[in-house]
């Protein structure tokens, strides 16, 4: 699923071209993933701005692959969707009648960190009316919002002791999702995983979209996303937040 789109640079009167390539294997935590390159395109040749040792990913979870974008989206937006799974275990996940869903649609932009341009990723605005109000209580399908002021840990768990842990490290500038004890992880040796995303600066707020078998985590400013499948034996009903939160 290759792609090439021209995206305006946030806060600048210019645009950059983004070349998208979905690869398998070779993802940051094994298996499938969506890589991208930022550069210029003259109609014949794409030239990447970055050095060969610089690797960039649209999403740092285990389950984001085959991303495609829509042309002529309303209000000149670049909207993307992807398949929420990984070829390492897509044929053996403990679901029947289907083999995973699509991720939430996402709006793409560009921002700069140091000398590098990166793709900005935010949930498309249309999903908020479908999900409903933000909450600090868990349900099968909900959006959770956590305001941060420093290192923090968010745990989602159920009465069976199954849990997913989200952690933010301000000094290292990383956010991680640990699903090693999230529920049924026995169907593949590649499924238990801790996925980690660079934050490109301080994180002020986490947006967590929880569904029956998935967790999608965003930074409010759109500088990273992590998409991971989970298969708890019963819904997560308890959330604890530790650390520096507002």
mmCIF file of N, CA and C in Angstrom, residues 24 33 50 65 78 99 101 120 125 133 138 141 148 153 158 178 229 231 242:
data_model
loop_
_atom_site.group_PDB
_atom_site.id
_atom_site.type_symbol
_atom_site.label_atom_id
_atom_site.label_comp_id
_atom_site.label_asym_id
_atom_site.label_seq_id
_atom_site.Cartn_x
_atom_site.Cartn_y
_atom_site.Cartn_z
ATOM 1 N N UNK A 24 6.510 -5.346 5.773
ATOM 2 C CA UNK A 24 6.382 -6.573 6.557
ATOM 3 C C UNK A 24 7.402 -7.598 6.043
ATOM 4 N N UNK A 33 4.267 -2.789 9.839
ATOM 5 C CA UNK A 33 4.237 -1.407 10.305
ATOM 6 C C UNK A 33 4.197 -0.476 9.099
ATOM 7 N N UNK A 50 15.927 13.166 4.995
ATOM 8 C CA UNK A 50 16.666 12.556 6.101
ATOM 9 C C UNK A 50 17.809 11.685 5.625
ATOM 10 N N UNK A 65 -1.096 -1.255 10.116
ATOM 11 C CA UNK A 65 -0.500 -1.714 8.863
ATOM 12 C C UNK A 65 -1.437 -1.384 7.704
ATOM 13 N N UNK A 78 -5.928 15.637 5.160
ATOM 14 C CA UNK A 78 -5.362 14.347 4.768
ATOM 15 C C UNK A 78 -5.807 13.333 5.820
ATOM 16 N N UNK A 99 -11.231 -10.941 11.112
ATOM 17 C CA UNK A 99 -9.805 -10.888 11.422
ATOM 18 C C UNK A 99 -9.370 -9.433 11.586
ATOM 19 N N UNK A 101 -10.208 -5.170 12.791
ATOM 20 C CA UNK A 101 -10.935 -4.034 12.245
ATOM 21 C C UNK A 101 -9.952 -3.020 11.692
ATOM 22 N N UNK A 120 2.357 14.496 11.848
ATOM 23 C CA UNK A 120 1.469 14.752 12.970
ATOM 24 C C UNK A 120 0.213 13.891 12.794
ATOM 25 N N UNK A 125 -11.933 14.382 13.543
ATOM 26 C CA UNK A 125 -12.914 15.032 14.425
ATOM 27 C C UNK A 125 -14.270 14.335 14.404
ATOM 28 N N UNK A 133 -19.127 11.526 25.053
ATOM 29 C CA UNK A 133 -18.367 12.408 25.930
ATOM 30 C C UNK A 133 -17.098 11.740 26.443
ATOM 31 N N UNK A 138 -14.385 3.649 32.853
ATOM 32 C CA UNK A 138 -14.247 2.701 31.755
ATOM 33 C C UNK A 138 -15.600 2.149 31.312
ATOM 34 N N UNK A 141 -16.611 0.842 25.088
ATOM 35 C CA UNK A 141 -16.124 1.758 24.063
ATOM 36 C C UNK A 141 -16.122 3.159 24.656
ATOM 37 N N UNK A 148 -1.247 15.342 32.036
ATOM 38 C CA UNK A 148 0.039 15.004 32.645
ATOM 39 C C UNK A 148 0.851 16.253 32.971
ATOM 40 N N UNK A 153 1.923 6.760 35.203
ATOM 41 C CA UNK A 153 1.556 5.415 34.784
ATOM 42 C C UNK A 153 0.035 5.268 34.872
ATOM 43 N N UNK A 158 -9.004 -5.599 34.988
ATOM 44 C CA UNK A 158 -10.301 -6.210 35.278
ATOM 45 C C UNK A 158 -10.189 -7.120 36.491
ATOM 46 N N UNK A 178 2.282 -1.533 27.657
ATOM 47 C CA UNK A 178 2.645 -2.900 28.031
ATOM 48 C C UNK A 178 1.382 -3.759 28.018
ATOM 49 N N UNK A 229 -3.784 -4.276 19.745
ATOM 50 C CA UNK A 229 -4.883 -5.178 20.055
ATOM 51 C C UNK A 229 -4.732 -5.717 21.469
ATOM 52 N N UNK A 231 -6.926 -8.741 24.163
ATOM 53 C CA UNK A 231 -7.996 -9.727 24.225
ATOM 54 C C UNK A 231 -8.257 -10.150 25.671
ATOM 55 N N UNK A 242 -1.107 6.883 38.379
ATOM 56 C CA UNK A 242 -0.056 7.192 39.334
ATOM 57 C C UNK A 242 0.920 8.182 38.729
#
